[in-house]
GROMACS .gro file of C-alpha atoms in nm:
model
  514
    1MET     CA    1   9.897 -15.670   6.811
    2LEU     CA    2   9.799 -15.454   7.085
    3GLN     CA    3   9.508 -15.691   7.186
    4PHE     CA    4   9.682 -16.002   7.297
    5PHE     CA    5   9.870 -15.781   7.516
    6ARG     CA    6   9.512 -15.674   7.645
    7ALA     CA    7   9.660 -15.276   7.582
    8ASP     CA    8   9.373 -15.036   7.467
    9PRO     CA    9   9.509 -14.864   7.118
   10ASP     CA   10   9.348 -14.540   7.253
   11HIS     CA   11   9.618 -14.557   7.522
   12PHE     CA   12   9.888 -14.747   7.403
   13ASP     CA   13  10.083 -14.724   7.067
   14LEU     CA   14  10.258 -15.023   6.970
   15VAL     CA   15  10.654 -14.957   6.736
   16PHE     CA   16  10.792 -15.240   6.524
   17VAL     CA   17  11.174 -15.306   6.596
   18ALA     CA   18  11.419 -15.542   6.544
   19ASN     CA   19  11.441 -15.712   6.852
   20ALA     CA   20  11.370 -15.622   7.214
   21THR     CA   21  11.730 -15.411   7.268
   22ALA     CA   22  11.681 -15.184   6.981
   23ALA     CA   23  11.350 -15.100   7.140
   24LEU     CA   24  11.589 -15.027   7.440
   25LYS     CA   25  11.816 -14.839   7.258
   26LEU     CA   26  11.520 -14.684   7.127
   27VAL     CA   27  11.386 -14.490   7.460
   28ALA     CA   28  11.700 -14.449   7.572
   29GLU     CA   29  11.828 -14.229   7.269
   30GLY     CA   30  11.498 -14.068   7.260
   31LEU     CA   31  11.570 -13.972   7.609
   32CYS     CA   32  11.881 -13.825   7.575
   33HIS     CA   33  11.765 -13.563   7.360
   34HIS     CA   34  11.428 -13.512   7.517
   35GLY     CA   35  11.420 -13.134   7.564
   36GLN     CA   36  11.710 -12.847   7.521
   37ASP     CA   37  12.015 -12.915   7.810
   38ARG     CA   38  11.802 -13.182   7.914
   39ARG     CA   39  12.035 -13.492   8.078
   40LEU     CA   40  11.924 -13.779   8.107
   41HIS     CA   41  11.960 -13.963   8.485
   42TYR     CA   42  11.929 -14.376   8.477
   43GLY     CA   43  11.801 -14.630   8.779
   44TYR     CA   44  11.802 -15.014   8.708
   45HIS     CA   45  11.776 -15.323   8.862
   46ALA     CA   46  12.071 -15.536   8.880
   47ASP     CA   47  11.844 -15.836   8.758
   48ALA     CA   48  11.860 -15.642   8.457
   49HIS     CA   49  11.979 -15.831   8.076
   50THR     CA   50  12.306 -15.706   7.955
   51SER     CA   51  12.101 -15.431   7.712
   52LEU     CA   52  11.948 -15.262   7.981
   53VAL     CA   53  12.258 -15.226   8.139
   54GLY     CA   54  12.450 -15.063   7.835
   55ILE     CA   55  12.169 -14.789   7.887
   56ARG     CA   56  12.405 -14.601   8.144
   57GLU     CA   57  12.625 -14.531   7.920
   58LEU     CA   58  12.378 -14.286   7.770
   59ALA     CA   59  12.282 -14.121   8.110
   60SER     CA   60  12.482 -13.815   8.148
   61ALA     CA   61  12.400 -13.700   8.452
   62GLY     CA   62  12.443 -14.024   8.618
   63SER     CA   63  12.292 -14.387   8.646
   64ARG     CA   64  12.246 -14.630   9.015
   65CYS     CA   65  12.183 -14.995   9.050
   66PHE     CA   66  11.959 -15.089   9.259
   67VAL     CA   67  12.069 -15.442   9.388
   68GLU     CA   68  11.788 -15.576   9.589
   69ASP     CA   69  11.455 -15.548   9.511
   70ALA     CA   70  11.402 -15.372   9.899
   71GLU     CA   71  11.636 -15.059   9.791
   72VAL     CA   72  11.317 -15.034   9.501
   73GLU     CA   73  11.077 -15.016   9.761
   74GLU     CA   74  11.291 -14.721   9.959
   75TRP     CA   75  11.337 -14.540   9.698
   76LEU     CA   76  10.887 -14.543   9.557
   77SER     CA   77  10.851 -14.470   9.938
   78GLN     CA   78  11.062 -14.211   9.985
   79GLY     CA   79  10.934 -14.040   9.696
   80VAL     CA   80  11.334 -13.876   9.656
   81PRO     CA   81  11.563 -13.847   9.354
   82ILE     CA   82  11.761 -14.161   9.256
   83PRO     CA   83  12.093 -13.983   9.485
   84ARG     CA   84  12.394 -14.173   9.351
   85ASN     CA   85  12.673 -14.145   9.044
   86GLY     CA   86  12.671 -13.740   9.042
   87LEU     CA   87  12.309 -13.730   8.983
   88CYS     CA   88  12.216 -13.319   8.907
   89ASP     CA   89  12.068 -13.149   9.191
   90ASP     CA   90  11.920 -12.908   8.918
   91ARG     CA   91  11.580 -13.104   8.916
   92GLY     CA   92  11.447 -12.888   8.608
   93GLN     CA   93  11.737 -12.974   8.376
   94VAL     CA   94  11.725 -13.408   8.454
   95VAL     CA   95  11.500 -13.640   8.277
   96GLY     CA   96  11.480 -13.979   8.507
   97LEU     CA   97  11.419 -14.288   8.395
   98PHE     CA   98  11.398 -14.601   8.615
   99ALA     CA   99  11.397 -14.974   8.421
  100PHE     CA  100  11.372 -15.350   8.568
  101PRO     CA  101  11.306 -15.638   8.345
  102ALA     CA  102  10.976 -15.847   8.440
  103GLN     CA  103  11.159 -16.191   8.482
  104SER     CA  104  11.516 -16.235   8.513
  105ASN     CA  105  11.639 -16.417   8.200
  106MET     CA  106  11.925 -16.556   8.426
  107ASN     CA  107  11.664 -16.793   8.705
  108GLY     CA  108  11.354 -16.637   8.574
  109ARG     CA  109  11.287 -16.481   8.939
  110ARG     CA  110  10.970 -16.237   8.858
  111LEU     CA  111  10.972 -15.860   8.957
  112PRO     CA  112  10.702 -15.655   9.070
  113LEU     CA  113  10.501 -15.521   8.835
  114ASP     CA  114  10.357 -15.259   9.036
  115TRP     CA  115  10.641 -14.983   9.022
  116PRO     CA  116  10.567 -14.832   8.709
  117GLY     CA  117  10.219 -14.694   8.885
  118ARG     CA  118  10.354 -14.682   9.191
  119LEU     CA  119  10.593 -14.445   9.048
  120ARG     CA  120  10.396 -14.263   8.911
  121ALA     CA  121  10.200 -14.208   9.169
  122SER     CA  122  10.517 -14.089   9.408
  123ALA     CA  123  10.591 -13.765   9.518
  124LEU     CA  124  10.929 -13.818   9.296
  125LYS     CA  125  10.724 -13.804   8.976
  126ALA     CA  126  10.567 -13.469   9.121
  127GLU     CA  127  10.898 -13.316   9.121
  128ARG     CA  128  11.013 -13.436   8.820
  129GLU     CA  129  10.995 -13.623   8.499
  130VAL     CA  130  11.085 -13.966   8.549
  131TYR     CA  131  10.949 -14.239   8.309
  132SER     CA  132  10.944 -14.632   8.365
  133LEU     CA  133  11.114 -14.906   8.101
  134LEU     CA  134  10.974 -15.295   8.142
  135ASP     CA  135  11.203 -15.484   7.935
  136ALA     CA  136  10.899 -15.788   7.891
  137ALA     CA  137  11.136 -15.996   7.662
  138ALA     CA  138  11.166 -16.302   7.903
  139TYR     CA  139  10.853 -16.276   8.088
  140VAL     CA  140  10.573 -16.294   7.750
  141ALA     CA  141  10.698 -16.642   7.659
  142THR     CA  142  10.494 -16.778   7.904
  143ALA     CA  143  10.319 -16.558   8.098
  144GLN     CA  144  10.036 -16.266   8.010
  145LEU     CA  145  10.142 -15.928   8.013
  146ASP     CA  146   9.798 -15.763   8.086
  147LEU     CA  147   9.831 -15.339   7.997
  148GLY     CA  148   9.467 -15.300   8.069
  149ASP     CA  149   9.526 -15.076   8.371
  150HIS     CA  150   9.664 -14.778   8.171
  151ALA     CA  151   9.706 -14.528   8.478
  152ASN     CA  152   9.951 -14.818   8.653
  153ALA     CA  153  10.112 -14.971   8.324
  154PRO     CA  154  10.528 -14.899   8.214
  155ASP     CA  155  10.548 -14.591   8.044
  156PHE     CA  156  10.759 -14.828   7.756
  157THR     CA  157  10.775 -15.204   7.702
  158ALA     CA  158  11.046 -15.373   7.562
  159LEU     CA  159  10.923 -15.763   7.401
  160SER     CA  160  11.052 -15.989   7.165
  161TYR     CA  161  10.754 -16.201   6.939
  162TYR     CA  162  10.990 -16.436   6.857
  163LYS     CA  163  11.063 -16.543   7.264
  164ILE     CA  164  10.699 -16.584   7.234
  165PHE     CA  165  10.596 -16.787   6.876
  166GLY     CA  166  10.941 -16.865   6.768
  167PHE     CA  167  10.895 -16.685   6.438
  168PRO     CA  168  10.882 -16.458   6.294
  169ASP     CA  169  11.262 -16.275   6.407
  170LEU     CA  170  11.046 -15.939   6.511
  171GLY     CA  171  11.045 -15.702   6.847
  172ALA     CA  172  10.813 -15.462   6.972
  173LEU     CA  173  10.829 -15.137   7.202
  174ILE     CA  174  10.492 -15.019   7.367
  175VAL     CA  175  10.412 -14.688   7.397
  176ARG     CA  176  10.193 -14.541   7.669
  177LYS     CA  177  10.091 -14.248   7.410
  178ALA     CA  178  10.074 -13.994   7.747
  179SER     CA  179  10.469 -14.045   7.725
  180GLY     CA  180  10.555 -14.048   7.379
  181HIS     CA  181  10.643 -13.695   7.305
  182VAL     CA  182  10.961 -13.796   7.480
  183LEU     CA  183  11.080 -13.986   7.189
  184LEU     CA  184  10.963 -13.751   6.905
  185ARG     CA  185  11.328 -13.504   6.921
  186ARG     CA  186  11.611 -13.812   6.837
  187PRO     CA  187  11.779 -13.669   6.637
  188PHE     CA  188  11.802 -13.910   6.361
  189PHE     CA  189  11.538 -13.935   6.159
  190GLY     CA  190  11.503 -14.205   5.864
  191GLY     CA  191  11.280 -14.280   5.570
  192GLY     CA  192  10.924 -14.275   5.633
  193THR     CA  193  10.924 -14.112   5.961
  194VAL     CA  194  10.912 -13.734   5.817
  195ASP     CA  195  10.675 -13.536   5.629
  196MET     CA  196  10.972 -13.284   5.427
  197VAL     CA  197  11.284 -13.254   5.445
  198ILE     CA  198  11.542 -12.978   5.305
  199ASN     CA  199  11.898 -13.035   5.258
  200GLY     CA  200  12.153 -12.773   5.269
  201ALA     CA  201  12.440 -12.612   5.499
  202ASP     CA  202  12.211 -12.313   5.575
  203ASP     CA  203  11.833 -12.415   5.521
  204ALA     CA  204  11.867 -12.775   5.640
  205TRP     CA  205  11.535 -12.814   5.830
  206HIS     CA  206  11.275 -13.153   5.834
  207ALA     CA  207  10.959 -13.206   6.000
  208MET     CA  208  10.858 -13.533   6.209
  209LYS     CA  209  10.509 -13.701   6.160
  210GLN     CA  210  10.294 -13.576   6.334
  211GLY     CA  211  10.017 -13.846   6.298
  212ALA     CA  212   9.997 -14.199   6.465
  213LEU     CA  213  10.332 -14.234   6.706
  214HIS     CA  214  10.466 -14.526   6.575
  215GLU     CA  215  10.521 -14.352   6.213
  216ALA     CA  216  10.717 -14.110   6.372
  217LEU     CA  217  10.957 -14.423   6.511
  218GLU     CA  218  10.962 -14.681   6.292
  219ASP     CA  219  11.255 -14.602   6.042
  220GLY     CA  220  11.282 -14.706   5.684
  221THR     CA  221  11.055 -14.991   5.484
  222PRO     CA  222  10.836 -15.201   5.711
  223ALA     CA  223  10.938 -15.554   5.779
  224PHE     CA  224  10.608 -15.634   5.639
  225HIS     CA  225  10.724 -16.025   5.584
  226SER     CA  226  10.731 -16.045   5.915
  227THR     CA  227  10.465 -15.864   6.009
  228ALA     CA  228  10.247 -16.071   5.797
  229ALA     CA  229  10.385 -16.365   5.954
  230LEU     CA  230  10.284 -16.250   6.300
  231HIS     CA  231   9.953 -16.289   6.185
  232CYS     CA  232   9.976 -16.629   6.126
  233ALA     CA  233  10.191 -16.697   6.450
  234LEU     CA  234   9.854 -16.523   6.664
  235ASP     CA  235   9.638 -16.769   6.486
  236VAL     CA  236   9.801 -17.045   6.557
  237HIS     CA  237   9.956 -16.957   6.882
  238GLU     CA  238   9.581 -16.947   7.008
  239ARG     CA  239   9.459 -17.303   6.785
  240LEU     CA  240   9.710 -17.482   6.989
  241TYR     CA  241   9.758 -17.333   7.350
  242GLY     CA  242   9.405 -17.129   7.390
  243SER     CA  243   9.600 -16.832   7.566
  244MET     CA  244   9.886 -16.754   7.778
  245ARG     CA  245   9.694 -16.831   8.062
  246ASN     CA  246   9.715 -17.198   7.999
  247VAL     CA  247  10.119 -17.152   7.935
  248SER     CA  248  10.161 -17.008   8.211
  249GLN     CA  249   9.996 -17.303   8.394
  250HIS     CA  250  10.175 -17.563   8.189
  251CYS     CA  251  10.495 -17.422   8.180
  252SER     CA  252  10.445 -17.354   8.543
  253HIS     CA  253  10.390 -17.727   8.638
  254LEU     CA  254  10.649 -17.846   8.407
  255ALA     CA  255  10.954 -17.594   8.629
  256ALA     CA  256  10.810 -17.698   8.985
  257HIS     CA  257  10.856 -18.084   8.875
  258LEU     CA  258  11.187 -18.031   8.696
  259TYR     CA  259  11.286 -17.810   9.056
  260SER     CA  260  11.178 -18.046   9.334
  261ARG     CA  261  11.345 -18.339   9.125
  262LEU     CA  262  11.702 -18.149   9.077
  263ALA     CA  263  11.708 -18.043   9.436
  264SER     CA  264  11.666 -18.385   9.566
  265LEU     CA  265  11.951 -18.528   9.344
  266ALA     CA  266  12.274 -18.633   9.572
  267HIS     CA  267  12.593 -18.843   9.537
  268GLY     CA  268  12.587 -19.183   9.713
  269ASN     CA  269  12.809 -18.960   9.983
  270GLY     CA  270  12.478 -18.773  10.039
  271LYS     CA  271  12.608 -18.400   9.906
  272THR     CA  272  12.432 -18.205   9.683
  273VAL     CA  273  12.479 -18.285   9.313
  274CYS     CA  274  12.329 -17.938   9.159
  275THR     CA  275  12.338 -17.571   9.313
  276ILE     CA  276  12.034 -17.401   9.232
  277TYR     CA  277  12.035 -17.044   9.190
  278ARG     CA  278  11.647 -16.921   9.276
  279GLY     CA  279  11.567 -16.562   9.451
  280LYS     CA  280  11.473 -16.549   9.803
  281THR     CA  281  11.131 -16.496   9.739
  282ALA     CA  282  11.076 -16.690   9.424
  283ASP     CA  283  10.818 -16.988   9.476
  284TYR     CA  284  10.778 -17.214   9.156
  285ASN     CA  285  10.468 -17.312   9.276
  286ASN     CA  286  10.358 -16.976   9.200
  287PRO     CA  287  10.405 -16.804   8.905
  288LYS     CA  288  10.410 -16.459   9.002
  289THR     CA  289  10.717 -16.487   9.119
  290GLN     CA  290  10.880 -16.729   8.974
  291GLY     CA  291  10.881 -16.811   8.546
  292PRO     CA  292  10.947 -17.151   8.393
  293THR     CA  293  11.329 -17.084   8.486
  294ILE     CA  294  11.640 -17.309   8.662
  295ALA     CA  295  11.981 -17.198   8.712
  296PHE     CA  296  12.213 -17.408   8.819
  297ASN     CA  297  12.587 -17.607   8.830
  298LEU     CA  298  12.686 -17.922   8.917
  299GLN     CA  299  12.936 -18.063   9.156
  300THR     CA  300  13.119 -18.387   9.166
  301SER     CA  301  13.074 -18.592   9.487
  302ASN     CA  302  13.420 -18.456   9.647
  303GLY     CA  303  13.268 -18.101   9.613
  304ILE     CA  304  13.474 -18.053   9.215
  305TRP     CA  305  13.280 -17.791   9.021
  306ILE     CA  306  13.155 -17.974   8.653
  307GLY     CA  307  13.248 -17.749   8.363
  308LYS     CA  308  12.932 -17.585   8.144
  309SER     CA  309  13.072 -17.593   7.880
  310ASP     CA  310  13.136 -18.000   7.924
  311PHE     CA  311  12.754 -18.028   7.966
  312GLU     CA  312  12.633 -17.850   7.763
  313LYS     CA  313  12.850 -18.044   7.478
  314LEU     CA  314  12.713 -18.349   7.669
  315ALA     CA  315  12.345 -18.213   7.680
  316THR     CA  316  12.376 -18.160   7.331
  317ILE     CA  317  12.499 -18.496   7.202
  318ASN     CA  318  12.199 -18.614   7.391
  319GLY     CA  319  11.963 -18.384   7.262
  320ILE     CA  320  11.881 -18.154   7.489
  321GLN     CA  321  11.907 -17.809   7.427
  322LEU     CA  322  11.942 -17.563   7.674
  323ARG     CA  323  12.199 -17.239   7.775
  324THR     CA  324  12.563 -17.213   7.960
  325GLY     CA  325  12.717 -16.932   8.068
  326GLY     CA  326  12.675 -16.568   8.145
  327VAL     CA  327  12.360 -16.556   7.965
  328CYS     CA  328  12.418 -16.156   7.961
  329ASN     CA  329  12.313 -16.113   8.239
  330PRO     CA  330  12.583 -15.967   8.465
  331GLY     CA  331  12.433 -15.850   8.831
  332GLY     CA  332  12.241 -16.195   8.835
  333ILE     CA  333  12.574 -16.360   8.784
  334ALA     CA  334  12.767 -16.149   9.005
  335SER     CA  335  12.509 -16.182   9.262
  336TYR     CA  336  12.439 -16.562   9.305
  337LEU     CA  337  12.797 -16.695   9.208
  338ASP     CA  338  12.925 -16.417   9.493
  339LEU     CA  339  13.166 -16.299   9.225
  340SER     CA  340  13.277 -15.943   9.329
  341PRO     CA  341  13.376 -15.666   9.061
  342ARG     CA  342  13.753 -15.735   9.190
  343GLU     CA  343  13.725 -16.087   9.157
  344MET     CA  344  13.552 -15.995   8.748
  345ARG     CA  345  13.832 -15.773   8.663
  346GLU     CA  346  14.120 -16.069   8.798
  347ASN     CA  347  13.939 -16.291   8.587
  348PHE     CA  348  13.932 -16.069   8.290
  349ALA     CA  349  14.274 -16.006   8.314
  350GLU     CA  350  14.337 -16.383   8.345
  351GLY     CA  351  14.186 -16.456   8.038
  352LEU     CA  352  13.780 -16.461   8.055
  353ARG     CA  353  13.569 -16.299   7.780
  354CYS     CA  354  13.224 -16.429   7.682
  355GLY     CA  355  13.160 -16.803   7.553
  356ASN     CA  356  13.567 -16.892   7.590
  357GLY     CA  357  13.487 -17.185   7.779
  358PHE     CA  358  13.642 -17.061   8.079
  359ASP     CA  359  13.437 -17.243   8.386
  360GLU     CA  360  13.572 -17.210   8.642
  361MET     CA  361  13.833 -16.961   8.755
  362ASN     CA  362  13.982 -16.865   9.152
  363GLY     CA  363  13.792 -17.235   9.261
  364LYS     CA  364  13.429 -17.025   9.149
  365PRO     CA  365  13.221 -17.084   8.842
  366THR     CA  366  13.202 -16.798   8.631
  367GLY     CA  367  12.879 -16.935   8.454
  368ILE     CA  368  12.537 -17.116   8.520
  369ILE     CA  369  12.337 -17.380   8.337
  370ARG     CA  370  11.997 -17.236   8.228
  371VAL     CA  371  11.685 -17.489   8.157
  372SER     CA  372  11.352 -17.263   8.040
  373PHE     CA  373  11.073 -17.422   7.980
  374GLY     CA  374  10.823 -17.278   7.687
  375ALA     CA  375  10.425 -17.366   7.564
  376MET     CA  376  10.560 -17.686   7.316
  377SER     CA  377  10.784 -17.859   7.646
  378CYS     CA  378  10.648 -18.151   7.793
  379MET     CA  379  10.697 -18.426   8.055
  380ARG     CA  380  10.928 -18.638   7.821
  381ASP     CA  381  11.158 -18.296   7.806
  382VAL     CA  382  11.180 -18.346   8.210
  383GLU     CA  383  11.204 -18.738   8.141
  384ALA     CA  384  11.493 -18.701   7.924
  385LEU     CA  385  11.677 -18.414   8.114
  386MET     CA  386  11.646 -18.631   8.450
  387ARG     CA  387  11.772 -18.894   8.284
  388PHE     CA  388  12.082 -18.742   8.107
  389MET     CA  389  12.139 -18.573   8.475
  390SER     CA  390  12.205 -18.882   8.618
  391ILE     CA  391  12.482 -18.996   8.425
  392PHE     CA  392  12.661 -18.705   8.674
  393VAL     CA  393  12.572 -18.901   9.024
  394ASP     CA  394  12.850 -19.084   9.183
  395LYS     CA  395  12.643 -19.348   9.359
  396THR     CA  396  12.994 -19.468   9.553
  397SER     CA  397  13.061 -19.289   9.890
  398LYS     CA  398  13.484 -19.372   9.855
  399GLN     CA  399  13.644 -19.051   9.722
  400SER     CA  400  13.867 -19.177   9.493
  401THR     CA  401  14.281 -19.142   9.462
  402ARG     CA  402  14.190 -18.958   9.122
  403SER     CA  403  13.988 -18.721   9.286
  404LYS     CA  404  14.189 -18.675   9.613
  405ASP     CA  405  14.486 -18.559   9.355
  406ARG     CA  406  14.236 -18.320   9.141
  407ASN     CA  407  14.126 -18.155   9.532
  408LEU     CA  408  14.538 -18.087   9.554
  409LEU     CA  409  14.562 -17.929   9.196
  410SER     CA  410  14.244 -17.743   9.267
  411GLU     CA  411  14.435 -17.585   9.541
  412SER     CA  412  14.740 -17.503   9.411
  413LYS     CA  413  14.794 -17.254   9.229
  414HIS     CA  414  14.761 -17.250   8.839
  415PHE     CA  415  15.023 -17.287   8.597
  416GLY     CA  416  14.976 -16.999   8.393
  417THR     CA  417  14.706 -16.753   8.342
  418SER     CA  418  14.464 -16.996   8.110
  419THR     CA  419  14.455 -17.284   8.303
  420SER     CA  420  14.227 -17.409   8.532
  421THR     CA  421  14.142 -17.654   8.734
  422ARG     CA  422  13.882 -17.919   8.500
  423GLU     CA  423  14.183 -17.914   8.267
  424MET     CA  424  14.465 -18.090   8.503
  425ILE     CA  425  14.407 -18.480   8.690
  426ALA     CA  426  14.677 -18.611   8.902
  427GLY     CA  427  14.829 -18.959   8.849
  428SER     CA  428  14.889 -19.150   8.507
  429GLU     CA  429  14.701 -19.468   8.640
  430GLU     CA  430  14.349 -19.258   8.570
  431LEU     CA  431  14.438 -19.166   8.212
  432CYS     CA  432  14.357 -19.347   7.866
  433ASP     CA  433  14.593 -19.582   7.716
  434SER     CA  434  14.634 -19.311   7.405
  435THR     CA  435  14.998 -19.241   7.327
  436ALA     CA  436  14.892 -18.911   7.287
  437CYS     CA  437  14.813 -18.850   7.637
  438HIS     CA  438  15.092 -19.063   7.753
  439ASN     CA  439  15.341 -18.794   7.561
  440THR     CA  440  15.177 -18.492   7.773
  441MET     CA  441  15.297 -18.646   8.084
  442LYS     CA  442  15.574 -18.405   8.272
  443VAL     CA  443  15.666 -18.418   8.627
  444ALA     CA  444  15.549 -18.074   8.759
  445ALA     CA  445  15.604 -17.923   9.060
  446VAL     CA  446  15.338 -17.765   9.274
  447ALA     CA  447  15.459 -17.571   9.575
  448GLU     CA  448  15.206 -17.535   9.877
  449VAL     CA  449  15.263 -17.251  10.160
  450ASN     CA  450  15.255 -17.367  10.499
  451GLU     CA  451  15.028 -17.051  10.624
  452SER     CA  452  15.159 -17.075  11.000
  453SER     CA  453  15.546 -17.087  10.918
  454GLN     CA  454  15.525 -16.911  10.534
  455GLU     CA  455  15.753 -17.245  10.402
  456ALA     CA  456  15.684 -17.355  10.092
  457THR     CA  457  15.635 -17.712  10.050
  458THR     CA  458  15.783 -17.855   9.714
  459TYR     CA  459  15.562 -18.143   9.588
  460LEU     CA  460  15.631 -18.346   9.288
  461VAL     CA  461  15.263 -18.463   9.138
  462GLN     CA  462  15.268 -18.652   8.798
  463VAL     CA  463  15.026 -18.447   8.560
  464ALA     CA  464  14.934 -18.405   8.239
  465THR     CA  465  15.047 -18.073   8.035
  466VAL     CA  466  14.731 -18.019   7.933
  467THR     CA  467  14.444 -18.302   8.013
  468SER     CA  468  14.074 -18.287   7.997
  469PRO     CA  469  13.936 -18.533   8.261
  470CYS     CA  470  13.604 -18.679   8.156
  471PRO     CA  471  13.286 -18.482   8.351
  472VAL     CA  472  13.101 -18.838   8.400
  473ALA     CA  473  13.052 -18.976   8.754
  474GLY     CA  474  13.257 -19.349   8.718
  475CYS     CA  475  13.443 -19.210   8.392
  476SER     CA  476  13.769 -19.258   8.489
  477MET     CA  477  13.931 -19.146   8.149
  478ALA     CA  478  14.096 -18.819   8.025
  479PHE     CA  479  14.249 -18.677   7.721
  480ALA     CA  480  14.470 -18.387   7.591
  481SER     CA  481  14.269 -18.208   7.475
  482SER     CA  482  13.918 -18.102   7.524
  483GLN     CA  483  13.870 -18.155   7.157
  484GLU     CA  484  13.962 -18.596   7.222
  485LEU     CA  485  13.738 -18.515   7.527
  486TRP     CA  486  13.452 -18.363   7.379
  487GLU     CA  487  13.512 -18.693   7.055
  488HIS     CA  488  13.496 -18.882   7.421
  489PHE     CA  489  13.160 -18.792   7.502
  490GLU     CA  490  12.987 -18.945   7.226
  491VAL     CA  491  13.037 -19.305   7.474
  492HIS     CA  492  12.785 -19.125   7.702
  493LYS     CA  493  12.477 -19.087   7.439
  494ILE     CA  494  12.175 -19.214   7.599
  495CYS     CA  495  11.989 -19.484   7.394
  496SER     CA  496  11.685 -19.510   7.292
  497ARG     CA  497  11.598 -19.699   7.624
  498GLY     CA  498  11.728 -19.409   7.851
  499ARG     CA  499  12.052 -19.659   8.005
  500TRP     CA  500  12.317 -19.476   7.967
  501SER     CA  501  12.644 -19.637   7.845
  502LEU     CA  502  12.935 -19.601   8.081
  503ARG     CA  503  12.938 -19.943   8.012
  504ARG     CA  504  13.081 -19.902   7.687
  505ILE     CA  505  13.389 -19.732   7.810
  506ARG     CA  506  13.496 -20.064   7.954
  507LYS     CA  507  13.533 -20.227   7.666
  508ILE     CA  508  13.762 -19.947   7.523
  509GLU     CA  509  14.126 -20.050   7.507
  510HIS     CA  510  14.219 -19.677   7.442
  511PHE     CA  511  14.118 -19.337   7.343
  512GLY     CA  512  13.995 -19.408   6.946
  513LYS     CA  513  13.803 -19.775   6.967
  514ALA     CA  514  13.442 -19.585   7.043
   0.00000   0.00000   0.00000
């Protein structure tokens, strides 16, 4: 298993765990109890996965989030302690942990892999115990993790095998043996990790296994079915793809091609269809700086955000698998969507929860659409996605009355905390002919405040109480609920010839005849 990552067994050990999160937790719990009266101080990069961020709750000596790569570079070059969030000044009582992802799980940006070696060679390491933790879960799926240089490798590397092979569902923690001792004082021990245990209130005692490191860290019965399947997965992967280098080149080519085509998509009025969230130094033609992942959102020709939930539902109907939402990357979402801590707290107070379908709040998206490529992806997948994307492109340049009314509503204040602009559309002439839709029509008073005079002007706008418009360009239908809207999405299923079926809508006299 170590050979796949070019890790020398003389310098590394591999601990099987349930998944990458379990590997991260194992490191955190070990360092929290490393030595008597020792406290953990934690530094982590803003691009970190949620599970990596969660370690900060165990850092009793404080934590710091490095917002930019430049902050990490400055810290490493200066060789001084991480100075934020209550760091204990007594260096002998603090053990440090610096963690970062090899690849952002949000947009695929790849971070510098020389940081662990530079940390080990810095003045900071000479003054205090500071260890490095690399989250390689997203990276190893399409890139060769090379731990051949043990002197500059991370102390701890977490990964998931299923992200490489699809099966088995198994994770691993690769431990640099020179640093492994810090994990052996964790308070919990399980079956198979001890040589002897004595029960009793006064005589309680146990002895951890002193052999291979993994023997003292793998609690309970090993997942022997999964480890057996892992050998098969390695063999099949090698026969199919040859090497991770081949996988990397293949996936990078697909991602670069898709990125170029998405970036060039434009409506008839010249406005960009996709807002792509790419790192400042990322280059889709350079696998060292960018993985085969693209994060984006869509807008209509009038600047209205297309809901990620509707997009995902339409994609699923058309046989396209992707991910939407916050994708377990809070720092990346906040940074690229320009969401301040105050805005995120306000969104939470107004009802936003992970995966609950609140796609836009206060004029900003709450998450992203993410497309990722793997070893089995091919150019046909790119072409299928681009055919699907075409249904969101409005080739006309004239702004419709419906869109103008939607803009008016998007600027007005929401009625209730859970109503989004996506769920309102003005003008009964644009609604479907179903009785259900007409029964929900009401006259609502929308107050617009004139900033210069502070006088409220009231407009009577005829809106549906809870109306969900179809996000497909050229489709003027809207429905009384998201469920009805999603049932309507079936008419937008792309046929085998690659031509989308908006023409079918014009044959529909009312909802339910599709």
